[in-house]
PDB file of C-alpha atoms in Angstrom:
ATOM      1  CA  UNK H   8      -7.860   2.464  17.053  1.00  0.00           C
ATOM      2  CA  UNK H   9      -7.751   1.576  13.336  1.00  0.00           C
ATOM      3  CA  UNK H  10      -8.183   5.237  12.452  1.00  0.00           C
ATOM      4  CA  UNK H  11      -5.274   6.211  14.687  1.00  0.00           C
ATOM      5  CA  UNK H  12      -3.089   3.459  13.220  1.00  0.00           C
ATOM      6  CA  UNK H  13      -3.814   4.675   9.685  1.00  0.00           C
ATOM      7  CA  UNK H  14      -3.126   8.264  10.756  1.00  0.00           C
ATOM      8  CA  UNK H  15       0.262   7.248  12.193  1.00  0.00           C
ATOM      9  CA  UNK H  16       1.257   5.625   8.889  1.00  0.00           C
ATOM     10  CA  UNK H  17       0.221   8.763   6.984  1.00  0.00           C
ATOM     11  CA  UNK H  18       2.194  11.041   9.328  1.00  0.00           C
ATOM     12  CA  UNK H  19       5.323   8.894   8.984  1.00  0.00           C
ATOM     13  CA  UNK H  20       4.956   8.730   5.201  1.00  0.00           C
ATOM     14  CA  UNK H  21       4.847  12.539   5.082  1.00  0.00           C
ATOM     15  CA  UNK H  22       7.864  12.810   7.365  1.00  0.00           C
ATOM     16  CA  UNK H  23       9.957  10.697   4.998  1.00  0.00           C
ATOM     17  CA  UNK H  24       8.475  11.893   1.696  1.00  0.00           C
ATOM     18  CA  UNK H  25       8.994  15.604   2.356  1.00  0.00           C
ATOM     19  CA  UNK H  26      12.723  15.118   2.915  1.00  0.00           C
ATOM     20  CA  UNK H  27      13.581  13.152  -0.230  1.00  0.00           C
ATOM     21  CA  UNK H  28      15.529  14.430  -3.210  1.00  0.00           C
ATOM     22  CA  UNK H  29      15.063  12.968  -6.710  1.00  0.00           C
ATOM     23  CA  UNK H  30      18.394  11.190  -6.233  1.00  0.00           C
ATOM     24  CA  UNK H  31      17.245   9.499  -3.020  1.00  0.00           C
ATOM     25  CA  UNK H  32      13.956   8.372  -4.605  1.00  0.00           C
ATOM     26  CA  UNK H  33      15.850   6.096  -6.975  1.00  0.00           C
ATOM     27  CA  UNK H  34      18.544   5.056  -4.487  1.00  0.00           C
ATOM     28  CA  UNK H  35      18.899   1.551  -3.073  1.00  0.00           C
ATOM     29  CA  UNK H  36      20.724   0.382   0.026  1.00  0.00           C
ATOM     30  CA  UNK H  37      21.990  -2.660  -1.905  1.00  0.00           C
ATOM     31  CA  UNK H  38      21.759  -3.833  -5.532  1.00  0.00           C
ATOM     32  CA  UNK H  39      18.925  -6.270  -4.730  1.00  0.00           C
ATOM     33  CA  UNK H  40      16.973  -3.825  -2.533  1.00  0.00           C
ATOM     34  CA  UNK H  41      13.947  -1.856  -3.693  1.00  0.00           C
ATOM     35  CA  UNK H  42      14.461   1.862  -4.367  1.00  0.00           C
ATOM     36  CA  UNK H  43      13.054   4.305  -1.813  1.00  0.00           C
ATOM     37  CA  UNK H  44      10.582   5.912  -4.250  1.00  0.00           C
ATOM     38  CA  UNK H  45       9.148   2.523  -5.137  1.00  0.00           C
ATOM     39  CA  UNK H  46       8.665   1.669  -1.454  1.00  0.00           C
ATOM     40  CA  UNK H  47       6.770   4.902  -0.779  1.00  0.00           C
ATOM     41  CA  UNK H  48       4.584   4.407  -3.866  1.00  0.00           C
ATOM     42  CA  UNK H  49       3.963   0.781  -2.869  1.00  0.00           C
ATOM     43  CA  UNK H  50       2.815   1.872   0.599  1.00  0.00           C
ATOM     44  CA  UNK H  51       0.232   4.332  -0.719  1.00  0.00           C
ATOM     45  CA  UNK H  52      -0.956   1.905  -3.417  1.00  0.00           C
ATOM     46  CA  UNK H  53      -1.184  -1.007  -0.952  1.00  0.00           C
ATOM     47  CA  UNK H  54      -3.400   1.009   1.358  1.00  0.00           C
ATOM     48  CA  UNK H  55      -5.651   2.058  -1.544  1.00  0.00           C
ATOM     49  CA  UNK H  56      -5.976  -1.534  -2.752  1.00  0.00           C
ATOM     50  CA  UNK H  57      -6.406  -2.947   0.757  1.00  0.00           C
ATOM     51  CA  UNK H  58      -9.173  -0.604   1.880  1.00  0.00           C
ATOM     52  CA  UNK H  59     -11.019  -0.126  -1.384  1.00  0.00           C
ATOM     53  CA  UNK H  60     -10.634  -3.091  -3.726  1.00  0.00           C
ATOM     54  CA  UNK H  61      -9.783  -5.942  -1.366  1.00  0.00           C
ATOM     55  CA  UNK H  62     -12.071  -5.103   1.553  1.00  0.00           C
ATOM     56  CA  UNK H  63     -14.848  -2.921   0.141  1.00  0.00           C
ATOM     57  CA  UNK H  64     -14.997  -4.106  -3.469  1.00  0.00           C
ATOM     58  CA  UNK H  65     -15.109  -0.524  -4.806  1.00  0.00           C
ATOM     59  CA  UNK H  66     -12.891   1.395  -7.205  1.00  0.00           C
ATOM     60  CA  UNK H  67      -9.591   2.518  -5.763  1.00  0.00           C
ATOM     61  CA  UNK H  68      -8.812   6.205  -5.376  1.00  0.00           C
ATOM     62  CA  UNK H  69      -6.160   5.795  -8.105  1.00  0.00           C
ATOM     63  CA  UNK H  70      -8.953   5.067 -10.610  1.00  0.00           C
ATOM     64  CA  UNK H  71     -10.732   8.373  -9.882  1.00  0.00           C
ATOM     65  CA  UNK H  72      -9.855  11.881 -11.070  1.00  0.00           C
ATOM     66  CA  UNK H  73      -7.242  13.291 -11.060  1.00  0.00           C
ATOM     67  CA  UNK H  74      -5.122  10.213 -10.410  1.00  0.00           C
ATOM     68  CA  UNK H  75      -5.558   8.204 -13.671  1.00  0.00           C
ATOM     69  CA  UNK H  76      -3.771  11.032 -15.511  1.00  0.00           C
ATOM     70  CA  UNK H  77      -1.043  11.459 -12.884  1.00  0.00           C
ATOM     71  CA  UNK H  78       2.335  10.038 -14.014  1.00  0.00           C
ATOM     72  CA  UNK H  79       4.073   8.101 -11.307  1.00  0.00           C
ATOM     73  CA  UNK H  80       0.813   7.409  -9.482  1.00  0.00           C
ATOM     74  CA  UNK H  81      -1.234   5.730 -12.215  1.00  0.00           C
ATOM     75  CA  UNK H  82       0.992   2.672 -12.707  1.00  0.00           C
ATOM     76  CA  UNK H  83      -1.211  -0.458 -12.579  1.00  0.00           C
ATOM     77  CA  UNK H  84      -0.791  -2.672  -9.521  1.00  0.00           C
ATOM     78  CA  UNK H  85       0.549  -2.129  -6.038  1.00  0.00           C
ATOM     79  CA  UNK H  86       4.116  -3.302  -6.563  1.00  0.00           C
ATOM     80  CA  UNK H  87       3.628  -6.787  -5.153  1.00  0.00           C
ATOM     81  CA  UNK H  88       5.359  -9.196  -7.509  1.00  0.00           C
ATOM     82  CA  UNK H  89       7.063  -6.424  -9.505  1.00  0.00           C
ATOM     83  CA  UNK H  90      10.411  -7.217 -11.129  1.00  0.00           C
ATOM     84  CA  UNK H  91      13.450  -5.084 -10.184  1.00  0.00           C
ATOM     85  CA  UNK H  92      13.248  -3.159 -13.479  1.00  0.00           C
ATOM     86  CA  UNK H  93       9.558  -2.378 -12.853  1.00  0.00           C
ATOM     87  CA  UNK H  94      10.339  -1.159  -9.333  1.00  0.00           C
ATOM     88  CA  UNK H  95      13.144   1.039 -10.707  1.00  0.00           C
ATOM     89  CA  UNK H  96      10.778   2.543 -13.299  1.00  0.00           C
ATOM     90  CA  UNK H  97       8.235   3.386 -10.597  1.00  0.00           C
ATOM     91  CA  UNK H  98      10.925   5.043  -8.442  1.00  0.00           C
ATOM     92  CA  UNK H  99      12.131   7.118 -11.395  1.00  0.00           C
ATOM     93  CA  UNK H 100       8.619   8.371 -12.172  1.00  0.00           C
ATOM     94  CA  UNK H 101       7.465   9.267  -8.636  1.00  0.00           C
ATOM     95  CA  UNK H 102       7.202  12.929  -7.667  1.00  0.00           C
ATOM     96  CA  UNK H 103       7.023  13.342  -3.856  1.00  0.00           C
ATOM     97  CA  UNK H 104       4.389  16.094  -3.806  1.00  0.00           C
ATOM     98  CA  UNK H 105       1.972  14.142  -6.010  1.00  0.00           C
ATOM     99  CA  UNK H 106       2.623  10.925  -4.129  1.00  0.00           C
ATOM    100  CA  UNK H 107       1.887  12.557  -0.756  1.00  0.00           C
ATOM    101  CA  UNK H 108      -1.278  14.179  -2.143  1.00  0.00           C
ATOM    102  CA  UNK H 109      -2.405  10.765  -3.403  1.00  0.00           C
ATOM    103  CA  UNK H 110      -1.557   9.152  -0.046  1.00  0.00           C
ATOM    104  CA  UNK H 111      -3.643  11.844   1.672  1.00  0.00           C
ATOM    105  CA  UNK H 112      -6.597  11.166  -0.638  1.00  0.00           C
ATOM    106  CA  UNK H 113      -6.352   7.443   0.146  1.00  0.00           C
ATOM    107  CA  UNK H 114      -6.063   8.181   3.873  1.00  0.00           C
ATOM    108  CA  UNK H 115      -9.118  10.465   3.878  1.00  0.00           C
ATOM    109  CA  UNK H 116     -11.144   7.862   1.970  1.00  0.00           C
ATOM    110  CA  UNK H 117     -10.146   5.134   4.440  1.00  0.00           C
ATOM    111  CA  UNK H 118     -10.854   7.203   7.550  1.00  0.00           C
ATOM    112  CA  UNK H 119     -14.165   8.446   6.143  1.00  0.00           C
ATOM    113  CA  UNK H 120     -15.247   4.887   5.408  1.00  0.00           C
ATOM    114  CA  UNK H 121     -14.151   3.649   8.851  1.00  0.00           C
ATOM    115  CA  UNK H 122     -16.478   6.191  10.469  1.00  0.00           C
ATOM    116  CA  UNK H 123     -19.420   4.423   8.793  1.00  0.00           C
ATOM    117  CA  UNK H 124     -18.704   0.786   9.714  1.00  0.00           C
ATOM    118  CA  UNK H 125     -19.885  -1.309  12.647  1.00  0.00           C
ATOM    119  CA  UNK H 126     -18.148  -3.986  14.707  1.00  0.00           C
ATOM    120  CA  UNK H 127     -19.994  -6.590  12.627  1.00  0.00           C
ATOM    121  CA  UNK H 128     -18.653  -5.005   9.433  1.00  0.00           C
ATOM    122  CA  UNK H 129     -15.109  -5.243  10.818  1.00  0.00           C
ATOM    123  CA  UNK H 130     -15.624  -8.926  11.674  1.00  0.00           C
ATOM    124  CA  UNK H 131     -16.863  -9.818   8.166  1.00  0.00           C
ATOM    125  CA  UNK H 132     -14.537 -11.749   5.858  1.00  0.00           C
ATOM    126  CA  UNK H 133     -14.192  -9.953   2.512  1.00  0.00           C
ATOM    127  CA  UNK H 134     -14.097 -11.918  -0.731  1.00  0.00           C
ATOM    128  CA  UNK H 135     -10.758 -10.498  -1.827  1.00  0.00           C
ATOM    129  CA  UNK H 136     -10.396 -12.815  -4.838  1.00  0.00           C
ATOM    130  CA  UNK H 137     -13.807 -11.768  -6.181  1.00  0.00           C
ATOM    131  CA  UNK H 138     -13.037  -8.088  -5.555  1.00  0.00           C
ATOM    132  CA  UNK H 139      -9.697  -8.429  -7.386  1.00  0.00           C
ATOM    133  CA  UNK H 140     -11.178 -10.377 -10.317  1.00  0.00           C
ATOM    134  CA  UNK H 141     -11.962  -7.357 -12.503  1.00  0.00           C
ATOM    135  CA  UNK H 142      -8.424  -5.981 -12.399  1.00  0.00           C
ATOM    136  CA  UNK H 143      -5.759  -7.522 -14.702  1.00  0.00           C
ATOM    137  CA  UNK H 144      -2.966  -6.151 -12.482  1.00  0.00           C
ATOM    138  CA  UNK H 145      -4.253  -8.346  -9.632  1.00  0.00           C
ATOM    139  CA  UNK H 146      -4.384 -11.435 -11.843  1.00  0.00           C
ATOM    140  CA  UNK H 147      -0.677 -11.381 -12.675  1.00  0.00           C
ATOM    141  CA  UNK H 148       1.009 -14.637 -11.721  1.00  0.00           C
ATOM    142  CA  UNK H 149       3.715 -12.783  -9.766  1.00  0.00           C
ATOM    143  CA  UNK H 150       1.128 -10.868  -7.719  1.00  0.00           C
ATOM    144  CA  UNK H 151      -0.901 -13.979  -6.923  1.00  0.00           C
ATOM    145  CA  UNK H 152       2.155 -16.045  -5.985  1.00  0.00           C
ATOM    146  CA  UNK H 153       3.437 -13.398  -3.585  1.00  0.00           C
ATOM    147  CA  UNK H 154       0.018 -12.696  -2.073  1.00  0.00           C
ATOM    148  CA  UNK H 155      -0.738 -16.394  -1.569  1.00  0.00           C
ATOM    149  CA  UNK H 156       2.679 -17.209  -0.119  1.00  0.00           C
ATOM    150  CA  UNK H 157       2.983 -14.827   2.831  1.00  0.00           C
ATOM    151  CA  UNK H 158       2.297 -15.263   6.536  1.00  0.00           C
ATOM    152  CA  UNK H 159      -1.223 -13.918   6.022  1.00  0.00           C
ATOM    153  CA  UNK H 160      -2.122 -17.236   4.375  1.00  0.00           C
ATOM    154  CA  UNK H 161      -1.321 -19.540   7.289  1.00  0.00           C
ATOM    155  CA  UNK H 162      -3.423 -22.515   8.421  1.00  0.00           C
ATOM    156  CA  UNK H 163      -5.381 -20.488  10.977  1.00  0.00           C
ATOM    157  CA  UNK H 164      -6.587 -18.087   8.283  1.00  0.00           C
ATOM    158  CA  UNK H 165      -7.363 -20.959   5.924  1.00  0.00           C
ATOM    159  CA  UNK H 166      -9.498 -22.571   8.650  1.00  0.00           C
ATOM    160  CA  UNK H 167     -11.675 -19.460   9.012  1.00  0.00           C
ATOM    161  CA  UNK H 168     -12.102 -18.873   5.280  1.00  0.00           C
ATOM    162  CA  UNK H 169     -10.033 -15.681   5.236  1.00  0.00           C
ATOM    163  CA  UNK H 170      -9.063 -12.663   7.259  1.00  0.00           C
ATOM    164  CA  UNK H 171     -11.770 -10.539   8.856  1.00  0.00           C
ATOM    165  CA  UNK H 172     -11.767  -6.905   7.754  1.00  0.00           C
ATOM    166  CA  UNK H 173     -10.132  -5.628  10.959  1.00  0.00           C
ATOM    167  CA  UNK H 174      -7.238  -8.091  10.636  1.00  0.00           C
ATOM    168  CA  UNK H 175      -6.830  -7.441   6.922  1.00  0.00           C
ATOM    169  CA  UNK H 176      -6.631  -3.697   7.563  1.00  0.00           C
ATOM    170  CA  UNK H 177      -4.151  -3.971  10.429  1.00  0.00           C
ATOM    171  CA  UNK H 178      -2.031  -6.465   8.494  1.00  0.00           C
ATOM    172  CA  UNK H 179      -2.004  -4.997   4.967  1.00  0.00           C
ATOM    173  CA  UNK H 180      -2.673  -1.301   5.616  1.00  0.00           C
ATOM    174  CA  UNK H 181      -0.794  -0.732   8.880  1.00  0.00           C
ATOM    175  CA  UNK H 182       1.730  -3.368  10.025  1.00  0.00           C
ATOM    176  CA  UNK H 183       2.968  -4.084   6.493  1.00  0.00           C
ATOM    177  CA  UNK H 184       3.494  -0.351   5.913  1.00  0.00           C
ATOM    178  CA  UNK H 185       5.354   0.134   9.196  1.00  0.00           C
ATOM    179  CA  UNK H 186       7.735  -2.623   8.084  1.00  0.00           C
ATOM    180  CA  UNK H 187       8.370  -0.741   4.835  1.00  0.00           C
ATOM    181  CA  UNK H 188       8.824   2.532   6.727  1.00  0.00           C
ATOM    182  CA  UNK H 189      11.513   0.778   8.772  1.00  0.00           C
ATOM    183  CA  UNK H 190      13.074  -0.399   5.507  1.00  0.00           C
ATOM    184  CA  UNK H 191      13.083   3.182   4.210  1.00  0.00           C
ATOM    185  CA  UNK H 192      14.628   4.440   7.468  1.00  0.00           C
ATOM    186  CA  UNK H 193      17.366   1.814   7.240  1.00  0.00           C
ATOM    187  CA  UNK H 194      18.004   2.615   3.573  1.00  0.00           C
ATOM    188  CA  UNK H 195      18.275   6.336   4.251  1.00  0.00           C
ATOM    189  CA  UNK H 196      20.531   5.618   7.205  1.00  0.00           C
ATOM    190  CA  UNK H 197      22.856   3.601   4.996  1.00  0.00           C
ATOM    191  CA  UNK H 198      22.831   6.151   2.164  1.00  0.00           C
ATOM    192  CA  UNK H 199      22.980   9.409   4.096  1.00  0.00           C
ATOM    193  CA  UNK H 200      24.120   8.553   7.598  1.00  0.00           C
ATOM    194  CA  UNK H 201      20.753   9.571   9.021  1.00  0.00           C
ATOM    195  CA  UNK H 202      17.395   7.811   9.248  1.00  0.00           C
ATOM    196  CA  UNK H 203      14.242   9.108   7.541  1.00  0.00           C
TER     197      UNK H 203
END
């Protein structure tokens, strides 16, 4: 089921990403809204961080060739806690073809890893803070404040010591991304008269 959920996100990301012009990548539905290109980048980066750094404690796809040299992909962080000017800079640097290729590499890594895990592995609680510790981008005050202030940090999670892997993946790497895909659809609907 997790594999199918990740596949659905990847399919929807391709559907939107293939249809975007450079102008739409930097467009916003409102002055305070995030630009479309930033949202798409954030979705791919969030999935990379969620599966690889947060859950597995391994290097993200973005840190492996060819991605460290890829403008628009290699921006440190996942966008959480970014200022509006930082989000605008990401949107202006994203190239849809490269972004979709990166998203595919992340997707393949995630699905390949999922084929190797057991039910017990999915029930384990990852030490996300320890996995994030070696990355300055995940020690930024703005990142930590936003990550520690969302619904994922409610009392029930605090009582168990954290989210099990399966819940972390469905929350961060699937449900969260579907919300952003809805945001992109709404933005494109406002800007072009049609959804993504």
